[in-house]
mmCIF file of C-alpha atoms and ligand atoms in Angstrom:
data_model
loop_
_atom_site.group_PDB
_atom_site.id
_atom_site.type_symbol
_atom_site.label_atom_id
_atom_site.label_comp_id
_atom_site.label_asym_id
_atom_site.label_seq_id
_atom_site.Cartn_x
_atom_site.Cartn_y
_atom_site.Cartn_z
ATOM 1 C CA MET O 1124 389.292 205.286 93.378
ATOM 2 C CA GLY O 1125 385.742 206.249 92.466
ATOM 3 C CA LYS O 1126 383.586 208.614 94.508
ATOM 4 C CA LEU O 1127 381.024 205.849 95.047
ATOM 5 C CA ASP O 1128 383.168 202.778 95.580
ATOM 6 C CA GLY O 1129 381.323 200.184 97.675
ATOM 7 C CA ARG O 1130 377.933 201.894 97.368
ATOM 8 C CA VAL O 1131 374.756 200.460 95.848
ATOM 9 C CA VAL O 1132 372.398 202.912 94.144
ATOM 10 C CA ILE O 1133 368.973 202.436 92.529
ATOM 11 C CA VAL O 1134 368.169 204.846 89.670
ATOM 12 C CA THR O 1135 364.559 204.954 88.445
ATOM 13 C CA GLY O 1136 363.617 205.877 84.896
ATOM 14 C CA ALA O 1137 367.170 204.897 84.012
ATOM 15 C CA ALA O 1138 366.595 203.297 80.605
ATOM 16 C CA ARG O 1139 367.115 206.603 78.791
ATOM 17 C CA GLY O 1140 367.570 210.344 79.206
ATOM 18 C CA GLN O 1141 368.842 211.817 82.462
ATOM 19 C CA GLY O 1142 368.428 208.525 84.327
ATOM 20 C CA GLU O 1143 370.607 206.746 81.782
ATOM 21 C CA GLN O 1144 373.370 209.335 82.163
ATOM 22 C CA GLU O 1145 373.067 209.149 85.940
ATOM 23 C CA ALA O 1146 373.376 205.365 85.842
ATOM 24 C CA ARG O 1147 376.430 205.648 83.573
ATOM 25 C CA LEU O 1148 378.192 208.224 85.753
ATOM 26 C CA LEU O 1149 377.409 206.608 89.100
ATOM 27 C CA ARG O 1150 378.664 203.277 87.735
ATOM 28 C CA ALA O 1151 381.796 204.952 86.361
ATOM 29 C CA GLU O 1152 382.392 206.319 89.886
ATOM 30 C CA GLY O 1153 382.364 202.809 91.324
ATOM 31 C CA ALA O 1154 378.761 202.309 92.468
ATOM 32 C CA GLU O 1155 376.859 199.084 91.910
ATOM 33 C CA VAL O 1156 373.862 200.426 90.016
ATOM 34 C CA VAL O 1157 370.327 199.098 89.722
ATOM 35 C CA VAL O 1158 368.779 200.366 86.510
ATOM 36 C CA ALA O 1159 364.998 200.561 87.073
ATOM 37 C CA ASP O 1160 362.410 201.415 84.445
ATOM 38 C CA VAL O 1161 359.323 200.218 82.586
ATOM 39 C CA LEU O 1162 361.242 200.181 79.275
ATOM 40 C CA ASP O 1163 362.532 196.660 79.772
ATOM 41 C CA ASP O 1164 364.489 196.148 76.541
ATOM 42 C CA GLN O 1165 366.359 199.446 76.781
ATOM 43 C CA GLY O 1166 366.931 199.039 80.501
ATOM 44 C CA GLU O 1167 368.243 195.478 80.146
ATOM 45 C CA GLU O 1168 370.584 196.545 77.355
ATOM 46 C CA LEU O 1169 371.993 199.457 79.351
ATOM 47 C CA ALA O 1170 372.443 197.344 82.473
ATOM 48 C CA LYS O 1171 374.287 194.718 80.455
ATOM 49 C CA GLU O 1172 376.579 197.336 78.948
ATOM 50 C CA LEU O 1173 377.358 198.859 82.361
ATOM 51 C CA GLY O 1174 377.722 195.664 84.349
ATOM 52 C CA ALA O 1175 374.673 196.720 86.362
ATOM 53 C CA ARG O 1176 371.338 195.044 87.279
ATOM 54 C CA TYR O 1177 368.046 195.811 85.576
ATOM 55 C CA VAL O 1178 364.734 195.649 87.417
ATOM 56 C CA HIS O 1179 361.283 196.286 85.993
ATOM 57 C CA LEU O 1180 359.904 198.996 88.281
ATOM 58 C CA ASP O 1181 356.749 200.976 87.646
ATOM 59 C CA VAL O 1182 357.311 203.641 90.292
ATOM 60 C CA GLY O 1183 353.572 203.987 90.925
ATOM 61 C CA GLN O 1184 353.290 200.332 92.007
ATOM 62 C CA GLU O 1185 354.152 199.596 95.637
ATOM 63 C CA GLN O 1186 354.757 195.879 95.008
ATOM 64 C CA ASP O 1187 357.234 196.732 92.217
ATOM 65 C CA TRP O 1188 359.208 198.798 94.744
ATOM 66 C CA ARG O 1189 359.257 195.909 97.246
ATOM 67 C CA ASP O 1190 360.428 193.549 94.494
ATOM 68 C CA ALA O 1191 363.121 196.010 93.385
ATOM 69 C CA VAL O 1192 364.514 196.275 96.911
ATOM 70 C CA THR O 1193 364.470 192.472 97.263
ATOM 71 C CA ALA O 1194 366.306 192.105 93.935
ATOM 72 C CA THR O 1195 368.849 194.765 94.954
ATOM 73 C CA ARG O 1196 369.541 193.045 98.267
ATOM 74 C CA ALA O 1197 369.804 189.662 96.541
ATOM 75 C CA ALA O 1198 372.330 191.026 94.042
ATOM 76 C CA TYR O 1199 374.417 193.338 96.226
ATOM 77 C CA GLY O 1200 373.387 192.703 99.842
ATOM 78 C CA ARG O 1201 372.581 196.337 100.626
ATOM 79 C CA VAL O 1202 371.283 199.626 99.292
ATOM 80 C CA ASP O 1203 372.890 203.004 99.957
ATOM 81 C CA GLY O 1204 371.390 205.359 97.437
ATOM 82 C CA LEU O 1205 368.254 206.132 95.480
ATOM 83 C CA VAL O 1206 367.840 208.518 92.576
ATOM 84 C CA ASN O 1207 364.112 209.073 92.068
ATOM 85 C CA ASN O 1208 364.345 210.170 88.451
ATOM 86 C CA ALA O 1209 361.344 208.632 86.636
ATOM 87 C CA GLY O 1210 358.828 211.200 85.482
ATOM 88 C CA ILE O 1211 356.263 212.032 82.812
ATOM 89 C CA LEU O 1212 355.014 215.305 81.326
ATOM 90 C CA ARG O 1213 351.625 216.146 79.803
ATOM 91 C CA PHE O 1214 350.537 219.381 78.150
ATOM 92 C CA HIS O 1215 347.108 220.872 78.885
ATOM 93 C CA SER O 1216 345.805 224.064 80.406
ATOM 94 C CA LEU O 1217 344.425 223.303 83.869
ATOM 95 C CA VAL O 1218 340.813 223.806 82.837
ATOM 96 C CA ASP O 1219 341.266 221.359 79.953
ATOM 97 C CA THR O 1220 343.089 218.682 81.965
ATOM 98 C CA PRO O 1221 341.099 215.440 82.257
ATOM 99 C CA LEU O 1222 341.110 214.075 85.817
ATOM 100 C CA ASP O 1223 342.534 210.764 84.553
ATOM 101 C CA GLU O 1224 345.518 212.553 83.084
ATOM 102 C CA PHE O 1225 346.031 214.565 86.280
ATOM 103 C CA MET O 1226 346.025 211.371 88.343
ATOM 104 C CA GLN O 1227 348.363 209.607 85.901
ATOM 105 C CA VAL O 1228 350.995 212.331 86.302
ATOM 106 C CA VAL O 1229 350.532 212.398 90.094
ATOM 107 C CA ARG O 1230 350.921 208.616 90.177
ATOM 108 C CA VAL O 1231 354.293 208.620 88.439
ATOM 109 C CA ASN O 1232 355.914 211.891 89.528
ATOM 110 C CA GLN O 1233 354.579 212.290 93.065
ATOM 111 C CA VAL O 1234 353.417 208.877 94.275
ATOM 112 C CA GLY O 1235 356.483 207.328 92.603
ATOM 113 C CA CYS O 1236 358.783 209.564 94.604
ATOM 114 C CA PHE O 1237 356.823 208.958 97.821
ATOM 115 C CA LEU O 1238 356.885 205.175 97.379
ATOM 116 C CA GLY O 1239 360.604 205.280 96.637
ATOM 117 C CA ILE O 1240 361.336 207.080 99.893
ATOM 118 C CA LYS O 1241 358.874 204.939 101.850
ATOM 119 C CA THR O 1242 360.177 201.599 100.541
ATOM 120 C CA VAL O 1243 363.898 202.203 100.176
ATOM 121 C CA ALA O 1244 364.779 204.427 103.153
ATOM 122 C CA PRO O 1245 363.979 201.772 105.798
ATOM 123 C CA GLU O 1246 366.221 199.309 103.916
ATOM 124 C CA MET O 1247 369.030 201.776 103.445
ATOM 125 C CA ALA O 1248 372.294 201.691 105.327
ATOM 126 C CA ASP O 1249 372.748 204.643 107.678
ATOM 127 C CA GLY O 1250 374.561 207.382 105.782
ATOM 128 C CA GLY O 1251 372.528 206.842 102.605
ATOM 129 C CA THR O 1252 371.394 209.388 100.041
ATOM 130 C CA ILE O 1253 368.153 210.098 98.196
ATOM 131 C CA VAL O 1254 368.040 212.424 95.212
ATOM 132 C CA ASN O 1255 364.568 213.371 93.996
ATOM 133 C CA THR O 1256 364.109 214.790 90.532
ATOM 134 C CA ALA O 1257 361.865 217.823 90.666
ATOM 135 C CA SER O 1258 362.063 220.550 88.029
ATOM 136 C CA TYR O 1259 362.440 224.230 87.270
ATOM 137 C CA THR O 1260 358.625 224.069 87.432
ATOM 138 C CA ALA O 1261 358.902 223.084 91.111
ATOM 139 C CA MET O 1262 360.137 226.619 91.758
ATOM 140 C CA THR O 1263 357.901 228.672 89.483
ATOM 141 C CA GLY O 1264 354.832 228.347 87.284
ATOM 142 C CA MET O 1265 354.692 227.422 83.620
ATOM 143 C CA ALA O 1266 351.508 227.630 81.577
ATOM 144 C CA ALA O 1267 350.212 224.402 79.997
ATOM 145 C CA VAL O 1268 352.054 222.064 82.388
ATOM 146 C CA GLY O 1269 350.002 222.661 85.536
ATOM 147 C CA THR O 1270 349.713 219.024 86.564
ATOM 148 C CA TYR O 1271 353.410 218.463 86.075
ATOM 149 C CA ALA O 1272 354.299 221.656 87.977
ATOM 150 C CA ALA O 1273 352.003 220.676 90.860
ATOM 151 C CA THR O 1274 353.651 217.270 91.192
ATOM 152 C CA LYS O 1275 357.134 218.748 91.019
ATOM 153 C CA HIS O 1276 356.267 221.292 93.742
ATOM 154 C CA ALA O 1277 355.076 218.282 95.774
ATOM 155 C CA VAL O 1278 358.418 216.545 95.229
ATOM 156 C CA LEU O 1279 360.124 219.451 96.994
ATOM 157 C CA GLY O 1280 357.733 219.073 99.937
ATOM 158 C CA LEU O 1281 358.526 215.364 100.131
ATOM 159 C CA THR O 1282 362.241 216.149 99.915
ATOM 160 C CA ARG O 1283 362.185 218.579 102.815
ATOM 161 C CA VAL O 1284 360.082 216.362 105.098
ATOM 162 C CA ALA O 1285 362.123 213.248 104.273
ATOM 163 C CA ALA O 1286 365.331 215.178 104.975
ATOM 164 C CA LEU O 1287 364.067 216.095 108.451
ATOM 165 C CA GLU O 1288 362.769 212.624 109.243
ATOM 166 C CA LEU O 1289 365.819 210.717 107.966
ATOM 167 C CA ALA O 1290 368.553 213.028 109.261
ATOM 168 C CA PRO O 1291 368.905 211.073 112.528
ATOM 169 C CA ARG O 1292 370.160 208.153 110.401
ATOM 170 C CA ASN O 1293 372.375 210.529 108.416
ATOM 171 C CA ILE O 1294 370.349 209.788 105.288
ATOM 172 C CA ARG O 1295 370.497 212.946 103.181
ATOM 173 C CA VAL O 1296 367.635 213.868 100.867
ATOM 174 C CA ASN O 1297 367.953 216.548 98.200
ATOM 175 C CA ALA O 1298 366.215 217.523 94.979
ATOM 176 C CA ILE O 1299 367.386 218.369 91.497
ATOM 177 C CA CYS O 1300 365.445 221.046 89.609
ATOM 178 C CA PRO O 1301 366.427 220.900 85.932
ATOM 179 C CA GLY O 1302 365.358 223.506 83.428
ATOM 180 C CA ALA O 1303 365.040 222.364 79.820
ATOM 181 C CA ILE O 1304 367.239 219.321 79.239
ATOM 182 C CA ASP O 1305 367.869 217.666 75.892
ATOM 183 C CA THR O 1306 366.094 214.345 76.404
ATOM 184 C CA ALA O 1307 362.976 212.825 74.857
ATOM 185 C CA MET O 1308 360.854 214.786 77.320
ATOM 186 C CA SER O 1309 361.881 218.182 75.934
ATOM 187 C CA ASN O 1310 362.995 216.895 72.539
ATOM 188 C CA PRO O 1311 360.573 214.151 71.404
ATOM 189 C CA ALA O 1312 362.370 213.997 68.035
ATOM 190 C CA LEU O 1313 365.053 211.973 69.866
ATOM 191 C CA LEU O 1314 362.559 209.089 69.751
ATOM 192 C CA ASP O 1315 362.057 209.432 65.973
ATOM 193 C CA PRO O 1316 364.400 206.988 64.213
ATOM 194 C CA ASP O 1317 364.266 209.148 61.063
ATOM 195 C CA ALA O 1318 365.268 212.392 62.806
ATOM 196 C CA ASP O 1319 368.895 213.526 63.152
ATOM 197 C CA PRO O 1320 369.483 213.992 66.905
ATOM 198 C CA GLU O 1321 372.250 216.560 66.342
ATOM 199 C CA GLU O 1322 369.985 218.672 64.139
ATOM 200 C CA THR O 1323 367.040 218.587 66.562
ATOM 201 C CA SER O 1324 369.331 219.476 69.477
ATOM 202 C CA LYS O 1325 370.762 222.398 67.504
ATOM 203 C CA ALA O 1326 367.249 223.596 66.717
ATOM 204 C CA LEU O 1327 366.399 223.519 70.431
ATOM 205 C CA ASP O 1328 369.559 225.448 71.280
ATOM 206 C CA GLY O 1329 368.219 228.107 68.903
ATOM 207 C CA LEU O 1330 364.924 228.239 70.804
ATOM 208 C CA TYR O 1331 366.574 228.377 74.228
ATOM 209 C CA ARG O 1332 369.129 230.994 73.103
ATOM 210 C CA LYS O 1333 366.322 233.524 73.574
ATOM 211 C CA LEU O 1334 364.933 232.099 76.826
ATOM 212 C CA VAL O 1335 367.924 230.973 78.846
ATOM 213 C CA PRO O 1336 370.857 233.202 79.897
ATOM 214 C CA LEU O 1337 373.453 230.528 79.053
ATOM 215 C CA GLY O 1338 371.875 230.379 75.606
ATOM 216 C CA ARG O 1339 371.265 226.673 75.102
ATOM 217 C CA ILE O 1340 369.306 223.668 76.303
ATOM 218 C CA GLY O 1341 370.996 221.605 79.062
ATOM 219 C CA ARG O 1342 372.517 218.176 78.517
ATOM 220 C CA PRO O 1343 371.546 215.094 80.542
ATOM 221 C CA GLU O 1344 375.239 214.535 81.346
ATOM 222 C CA GLU O 1345 375.248 217.896 83.176
ATOM 223 C CA VAL O 1346 372.315 216.820 85.357
ATOM 224 C CA ALA O 1347 374.063 213.512 86.036
ATOM 225 C CA ARG O 1348 377.029 215.410 87.496
ATOM 226 C CA LEU O 1349 374.682 217.126 89.963
ATOM 227 C CA ALA O 1350 373.148 213.751 90.891
ATOM 228 C CA LEU O 1351 376.668 212.417 91.512
ATOM 229 C CA PHE O 1352 377.500 215.407 93.728
ATOM 230 C CA LEU O 1353 374.362 214.839 95.818
ATOM 231 C CA THR O 1354 374.957 211.074 96.015
ATOM 232 C CA SER O 1355 378.607 211.339 97.020
ATOM 233 C CA ASP O 1356 380.371 212.618 100.134
ATOM 234 C CA ASP O 1357 381.164 215.844 98.277
ATOM 235 C CA SER O 1358 377.751 217.009 99.551
ATOM 236 C CA SER O 1359 378.144 215.527 103.042
ATOM 237 C CA TYR O 1360 376.704 218.567 104.896
ATOM 238 C CA ILE O 1361 373.795 219.229 102.515
ATOM 239 C CA THR O 1362 370.262 217.937 103.012
ATOM 240 C CA GLY O 1363 366.691 219.055 102.357
ATOM 241 C CA GLN O 1364 367.617 221.391 99.507
ATOM 242 C CA PRO O 1365 366.491 221.965 95.925
ATOM 243 C CA PHE O 1366 369.304 222.459 93.371
ATOM 244 C CA VAL O 1367 368.346 224.364 90.250
ATOM 245 C CA ILE O 1368 370.255 223.423 87.088
ATOM 246 C CA ASP O 1369 368.749 225.546 84.353
ATOM 247 C CA GLY O 1370 371.350 227.693 82.585
ATOM 248 C CA GLY O 1371 370.148 230.709 84.565
ATOM 249 C CA TRP O 1372 366.521 230.542 83.389
ATOM 250 C CA LEU O 1373 365.123 231.091 86.876
ATOM 251 C CA ALA O 1374 367.372 234.077 87.545
ATOM 252 C CA GLY O 1375 364.902 236.428 85.893
ATOM 253 C CA VAL O 1376 364.045 237.954 82.551
ATOM 254 C CA SER O 1377 366.091 240.182 80.338
ATOM 255 C CA VAL O 1378 364.276 243.231 78.971
ATOM 256 C CA ILE O 1379 366.805 244.333 76.382
HETATM 257 P P1 NAD A 2549 362.718 210.877 79.539
HETATM 258 O O1 NAD A 2549 361.297 210.874 79.106
HETATM 259 O O2 NAD A 2549 363.770 210.648 78.524
HETATM 260 O O3 NAD A 2549 362.963 209.808 80.696
HETATM 261 C C1 NAD A 2549 361.999 209.469 81.651
HETATM 262 C C2 NAD A 2549 362.220 208.022 82.044
HETATM 263 O O4 NAD A 2549 361.257 207.689 83.053
HETATM 264 C C3 NAD A 2549 362.006 207.050 80.878
HETATM 265 O O5 NAD A 2549 363.042 206.094 80.832
HETATM 266 C C4 NAD A 2549 360.670 206.411 81.209
HETATM 267 O O6 NAD A 2549 360.504 205.101 80.691
HETATM 268 C C5 NAD A 2549 360.704 206.432 82.727
HETATM 269 N N1 NAD A 2549 359.366 206.267 83.300
HETATM 270 C C6 NAD A 2549 358.212 206.866 82.940
HETATM 271 N N2 NAD A 2549 357.185 206.408 83.673
HETATM 272 C C7 NAD A 2549 357.720 205.496 84.540
HETATM 273 C C8 NAD A 2549 357.178 204.694 85.565
HETATM 274 N N3 NAD A 2549 355.863 204.701 85.840
HETATM 275 N N4 NAD A 2549 358.017 203.898 86.265
HETATM 276 C C9 NAD A 2549 359.343 203.870 85.984
HETATM 277 N N5 NAD A 2549 359.911 204.606 85.014
HETATM 278 C C10 NAD A 2549 359.103 205.412 84.301
HETATM 279 O O7 NAD A 2549 362.929 212.299 80.247
HETATM 280 P P2 NAD A 2549 364.078 212.850 81.208
HETATM 281 O O8 NAD A 2549 364.292 214.268 80.871
HETATM 282 O O9 NAD A 2549 365.229 211.946 81.238
HETATM 283 O O10 NAD A 2549 363.301 212.818 82.604
HETATM 284 C C11 NAD A 2549 363.948 212.475 83.810
HETATM 285 C C12 NAD A 2549 363.390 213.299 84.942
HETATM 286 O O11 NAD A 2549 363.763 214.665 84.770
HETATM 287 C C13 NAD A 2549 361.856 213.304 85.045
HETATM 288 O O12 NAD A 2549 361.479 213.236 86.403
HETATM 289 C C14 NAD A 2549 361.472 214.644 84.483
HETATM 290 O O13 NAD A 2549 360.238 215.082 84.970
HETATM 291 C C15 NAD A 2549 362.633 215.496 84.940
HETATM 292 N N6 NAD A 2549 362.834 216.739 84.203
HETATM 293 C C16 NAD A 2549 363.086 216.723 82.878
HETATM 294 C C17 NAD A 2549 363.302 217.930 82.222
HETATM 295 C C18 NAD A 2549 363.610 217.984 80.752
HETATM 296 O O14 NAD A 2549 363.565 219.088 80.167
HETATM 297 N N7 NAD A 2549 363.962 216.913 80.094
HETATM 298 C C19 NAD A 2549 363.240 219.128 82.925
HETATM 299 C C20 NAD A 2549 362.967 219.096 84.284
HETATM 300 C C21 NAD A 2549 362.776 217.889 84.928
#
């Protein structure tokens, strides 16, 4: 018996990275999974491998959300879970951030999460779950990623309000706050066909040895296990909360 037998879950940004691992684990635990992304080839391939459905979903587009819910209902007849995972990161100091770039990040990270809640929650069976992907930078500042940090702080606000508003239907809404995780976002070399992924990951472990108490970058599979916990009945009395998964980074600094 899987932890998610009989449940139908949409995972956004699921073609690669954390979303891919979430889709894999939720499917392995018995859920029918809808893999949603803008990377159609990768998403289709993953869905085929998993026995899941792929939908093209740009999370900033309201009509794409409506179409994704229609496709989910057509395939599985219901929807019980949503993992709002899609996100983008841009590096600029705040004073150097072009407004267009600011709005682009808001559109994916913040509006995407809002539209997901707004479109999917009304369609969801009572007793559903929503997991929003925020970040370590939802809990503290980080220079050079001000736009990203602002949107991830906003995701926590959306999480708390949605949890209050949806609790009467027993729909639980929580947020994941990952620190540095070894995906293309923190390790762009993973997208370079000529780079050795093991070598680049080892190099990042070296960098994070100094920054993070547990001494290494996190793995997307570890985040997926938290998403499973928050999507399954193992977290049945938890809603409205941020869950930090960061190897202890947020605990403080070490002076010796
Ligand atoms: P990633 O770049 O590998 O994956 C992001 C996925 O989102 C990709 O598949 C991408 O195609 C998809 N995406 C981007 N824009 C989209 C859009 N408009 N509509 C639909 N899908 C879109 O990075 P990741 O680490 O797997 O990121 C997953 C989530 O985790 C993001 O929300 C990110 O902000 C968050 N996060 C990542 C880290 C990290 O260090 N990797 C840390 C904290 C939080």
